[in-house]
């Protein structure tokens, strides 16, 4: 059996493997088998007697925890099984913290360590009190704008006649008369004064990341950032301006407004605010948004394509945004991005974890006559691809009819679209066969 998320195989023991024990204890627990190769085949141990005494003692003395250590026999060979239970308190090895994520062991440092320790203490980053902040640091215009937007959704508790301080208290943005970090991120005049990387960078690229043409930086609280980022994108970065007043209108042939809005909100609400700044990259035929912070435990990339439980990194920020009508339902943000792109007849967005963060990429409609001509398709093939795009498929007979060509010519042209250009895929056999556009073709065409 190959290694799995909670299983590790080692042919012999080395004290460095205590890092794996630490990683399992800080995550969901796991098992380490000593005396097995990477495929899980027993190779045996000669010093198993000494190890049966040494391993439990080292785990206890260096990690301060107990692990179940068993001597097993497979194929006539002795192996050792170490069973590590998950711990609710942080476990360290010589002052360092390790964490098992997927099949990889990470050392937790910097912002990741801070977030981990807060979580283990039952607190999130946004829930902590910001002792340096007062209500003089709150942007009244941003807060009033939030209240105005929230009226339409009606999710706020009854706030009639309440002061700003009392409303903040109802929104759990205060504790014992002190503002929390969430209050500064949501409504602060200058969040960067407290947390230096709260700004967002926007870059306009052409072919690749080395081809940067110009860039801008936007700073401010979430309410201000959302408005200013949409304005920057519309006025300077997008090729064709989009009307952002109709936030939920679906536009075909361009990036759908709801998808852009949801991407921005996801990045601003769920990012790690002690990490790197959020980055937006706009290219000729795609755009993406990256924010620091990987997916929470229990969620994977597949989960994002269906309804899933909400596990916000910053639950107070997320709750205030929900009550203000900025987000509709927790756990549906990525579904909305995917669905609106589908309704706009664009390729499915790319959702990946990269460089300790989360990256969402939207692809423009690359199946245009201009783009197809750059691939050196002939006029018949261009007409056929556009026909297939409009009608979801094209048959050999339809190709003959729209281009007034013989079956032989149609077969040759269609074969090129399948084999040479990888734009179409042939489905079915015989008289019932037809050609469809490959689902990921828009993203593939960005390389041309």
Coordinates of C-alpha atoms in Angstrom, one line a residue, residues 170-389:
X170 CA -23.6 43.7 18.4
X171 CA -21.4 42.8 15.4
X172 CA -18.8 41.3 17.9
X173 CA -16.2 43.8 16.7
X174 CA -15.5 44.9 20.3
X175 CA -14.6 43.2 23.6
X176 CA -14.5 45.0 26.9
X177 CA -14.6 48.3 25.2
X178 CA -11.7 47.6 22.9
X179 CA -11.8 47.2 19.1
X180 CA -10.8 43.9 17.6
X181 CA -8.6 43.4 14.6
X182 CA -11.7 42.6 12.5
X183 CA -13.0 46.1 13.1
X184 CA -9.8 47.6 11.6
X185 CA -9.8 45.3 8.6
X186 CA -13.4 46.0 7.9
X187 CA -13.7 49.7 8.6
X188 CA -10.3 51.2 9.5
X189 CA -9.1 54.4 8.0
X190 CA -5.6 53.1 7.6
X191 CA -5.3 49.3 8.3
X192 CA -1.8 49.4 7.0
X193 CA -0.7 51.4 10.0
X194 CA -1.5 48.3 12.1
X195 CA -0.8 45.5 9.7
X196 CA 1.6 46.4 6.9
X197 CA 0.6 44.0 4.2
X198 CA -3.1 44.7 4.0
X199 CA -2.8 46.5 0.6
X200 CA -3.6 44.9 -2.8
X201 CA -1.3 45.0 -5.8
X202 CA -2.7 45.0 -9.3
X203 CA -0.4 44.4 -12.3
X204 CA -1.1 44.5 -16.0
X205 CA 0.8 41.8 -17.9
X206 CA 0.8 40.8 -21.5
X207 CA 2.2 37.3 -22.3
X208 CA 3.7 36.2 -19.0
X209 CA 4.7 37.4 -15.6
X210 CA 8.0 38.8 -16.9
X211 CA 6.1 41.2 -19.2
X212 CA 4.7 43.7 -16.7
X213 CA 3.5 46.9 -18.3
X214 CA 2.2 48.9 -15.3
X215 CA 0.9 48.4 -11.8
X216 CA -1.1 50.0 -9.1
X217 CA -1.4 49.6 -5.3
X218 CA -4.7 50.0 -3.4
X219 CA -4.9 50.3 0.4
X220 CA -7.7 50.7 2.9
X221 CA -10.3 48.7 4.7
X222 CA -12.4 46.0 3.0
X223 CA -15.3 48.3 2.2
X224 CA -13.0 50.9 0.6
X225 CA -10.9 48.3 -1.2
X226 CA -13.8 46.6 -2.8
X227 CA -15.0 49.9 -4.3
X228 CA -11.6 51.1 -5.4
X229 CA -10.4 47.8 -6.8
X230 CA -13.5 47.5 -9.0
X231 CA -13.0 51.1 -10.2
X232 CA -9.3 50.5 -10.9
X233 CA -10.0 47.3 -12.9
X234 CA -12.7 49.0 -14.9
X235 CA -10.9 52.2 -15.7
X236 CA -7.3 51.0 -16.2
X237 CA -6.8 47.2 -16.4
X238 CA -9.7 45.6 -18.3
X239 CA -9.6 45.8 -22.1
X240 CA -13.3 46.3 -22.3
X241 CA -15.0 48.3 -19.5
X242 CA -17.6 46.5 -17.4
X243 CA -20.5 48.2 -15.8
X244 CA -20.1 47.4 -12.1
X245 CA -23.3 49.1 -11.0
X246 CA -25.3 45.9 -12.0
X247 CA -23.2 43.7 -9.7
X248 CA -25.1 40.5 -10.5
X249 CA -25.5 40.9 -14.3
X250 CA -23.9 38.1 -16.4
X251 CA -22.0 39.4 -19.4
X252 CA -21.0 37.1 -22.2
X253 CA -17.7 37.4 -23.9
X254 CA -16.0 39.2 -21.0
X255 CA -15.3 38.4 -17.4
X256 CA -18.7 38.1 -15.6
X257 CA -19.1 40.8 -13.0
X258 CA -20.4 38.5 -10.2
X259 CA -17.3 36.3 -10.6
X260 CA -14.9 39.2 -10.3
X261 CA -16.8 40.6 -7.3
X262 CA -16.8 37.2 -5.6
X263 CA -13.1 36.6 -6.3
X264 CA -12.3 40.0 -4.6
X265 CA -14.5 39.3 -1.6
X266 CA -13.1 35.8 -1.1
X267 CA -9.5 37.1 -1.3
X268 CA -10.2 40.0 1.1
X269 CA -12.3 38.0 3.6
X270 CA -10.4 34.8 3.8
X271 CA -6.8 35.9 3.4
X272 CA -4.1 35.6 6.0
X273 CA -3.6 39.2 7.1
X274 CA -0.2 38.6 8.6
X275 CA 1.1 37.2 5.3
X276 CA 1.9 38.7 1.9
X277 CA -0.4 41.2 0.2
X278 CA -3.2 40.1 -2.1
X279 CA -2.1 40.2 -5.8
X280 CA -4.3 40.7 -8.9
X281 CA -2.7 39.9 -12.3
X282 CA -4.5 40.9 -15.5
X283 CA -3.3 39.5 -18.8
X284 CA -4.6 39.9 -22.4
X285 CA -6.7 36.7 -22.1
X286 CA -7.0 35.9 -18.4
X287 CA -6.9 37.4 -14.9
X288 CA -6.3 35.9 -11.5
X289 CA -6.3 36.8 -7.8
X290 CA -3.9 35.3 -5.3
X291 CA -4.2 35.6 -1.5
X292 CA -2.1 34.1 1.2
X293 CA -3.7 31.2 3.1
X294 CA -4.3 27.6 2.0
X295 CA -7.6 25.7 2.3
X296 CA -8.7 24.9 5.9
X297 CA -8.6 21.3 7.2
X298 CA -11.3 19.1 5.7
X299 CA -11.6 21.0 2.5
X300 CA -9.9 20.2 -0.8
X301 CA -10.0 21.6 -4.3
X302 CA -12.7 19.1 -5.3
X303 CA -14.9 20.4 -2.4
X304 CA -14.9 23.9 -4.0
X305 CA -16.9 22.7 -7.0
X306 CA -19.9 21.7 -4.8
X307 CA -21.8 23.0 -1.8
X308 CA -19.5 22.6 1.2
X309 CA -19.3 23.6 4.8
X310 CA -18.0 27.0 5.6
X311 CA -14.7 27.2 7.5
X312 CA -13.7 30.9 7.2
X313 CA -10.2 31.8 8.3
X314 CA -11.6 35.1 9.7
X315 CA -15.1 34.2 10.9
X316 CA -15.9 37.6 12.5
X317 CA -15.0 39.4 9.2
X318 CA -17.0 36.8 7.2
X319 CA -20.0 37.2 9.6
X320 CA -20.0 41.0 9.3
X321 CA -19.8 40.8 5.5
X322 CA -22.7 38.3 5.5
X323 CA -24.9 40.5 7.6
X324 CA -24.0 43.4 5.4
X325 CA -25.1 41.6 2.3
X326 CA -21.6 41.5 0.8
X327 CA -21.6 37.7 0.6
X328 CA -24.8 35.7 0.2
X329 CA -24.0 32.3 1.8
X330 CA -20.9 30.8 3.3
X331 CA -19.5 27.9 1.4
X332 CA -20.9 29.0 -2.0
X333 CA -18.4 31.7 -3.2
X334 CA -16.4 29.4 -5.5
X335 CA -19.6 27.8 -6.8
X336 CA -20.9 31.3 -7.8
X337 CA -17.6 32.0 -9.6
X338 CA -17.8 28.7 -11.6
X339 CA -21.5 29.0 -12.4
X340 CA -21.4 32.6 -13.6
X341 CA -18.5 31.8 -15.9
X342 CA -20.5 28.9 -17.2
X343 CA -23.5 31.2 -17.8
X344 CA -21.2 33.6 -19.6
X345 CA -20.1 30.7 -21.8
X346 CA -16.5 30.9 -20.6
X347 CA -14.1 28.1 -19.6
X348 CA -14.3 26.9 -16.0
X349 CA -12.1 29.0 -13.7
X350 CA -8.9 27.4 -12.4
X351 CA -8.8 27.0 -8.6
X352 CA -5.4 26.0 -7.2
X353 CA -3.3 26.3 -4.1
X354 CA 0.1 27.9 -4.9
X355 CA 3.0 29.4 -2.9
X356 CA 1.2 29.0 0.4
X357 CA -1.9 30.7 -0.9
X358 CA -5.0 30.3 -3.1
X359 CA -5.2 31.3 -6.7
X360 CA -8.3 31.8 -8.8
X361 CA -8.0 32.4 -12.6
X362 CA -10.7 33.5 -15.0
X363 CA -10.3 33.0 -18.7
X364 CA -11.7 35.2 -21.4
X365 CA -13.6 34.0 -24.4
X366 CA -10.6 33.0 -26.5
X367 CA -12.7 31.3 -29.2
X368 CA -13.0 34.4 -31.3
X369 CA -12.4 34.7 -35.0
X370 CA -9.3 36.8 -34.4
X371 CA -7.8 34.3 -31.9
X372 CA -8.5 31.3 -34.1
X373 CA -7.0 33.0 -37.1
X374 CA -3.7 33.5 -35.1
X375 CA -3.6 29.7 -34.8
X376 CA -3.6 29.5 -38.6
X377 CA -6.9 27.7 -38.9
X378 CA -8.4 28.0 -42.4
X379 CA -11.6 30.0 -42.9
X380 CA -13.7 26.8 -43.0
X381 CA -12.3 25.5 -39.7
X382 CA -12.9 28.9 -38.0
X383 CA -16.5 28.9 -39.2
X384 CA -16.9 25.3 -37.8
X385 CA -15.4 26.1 -34.4
X386 CA -17.7 29.1 -34.0
X387 CA -20.6 26.9 -35.1
X388 CA -19.7 24.3 -32.5
X389 CA -19.4 26.9 -29.9

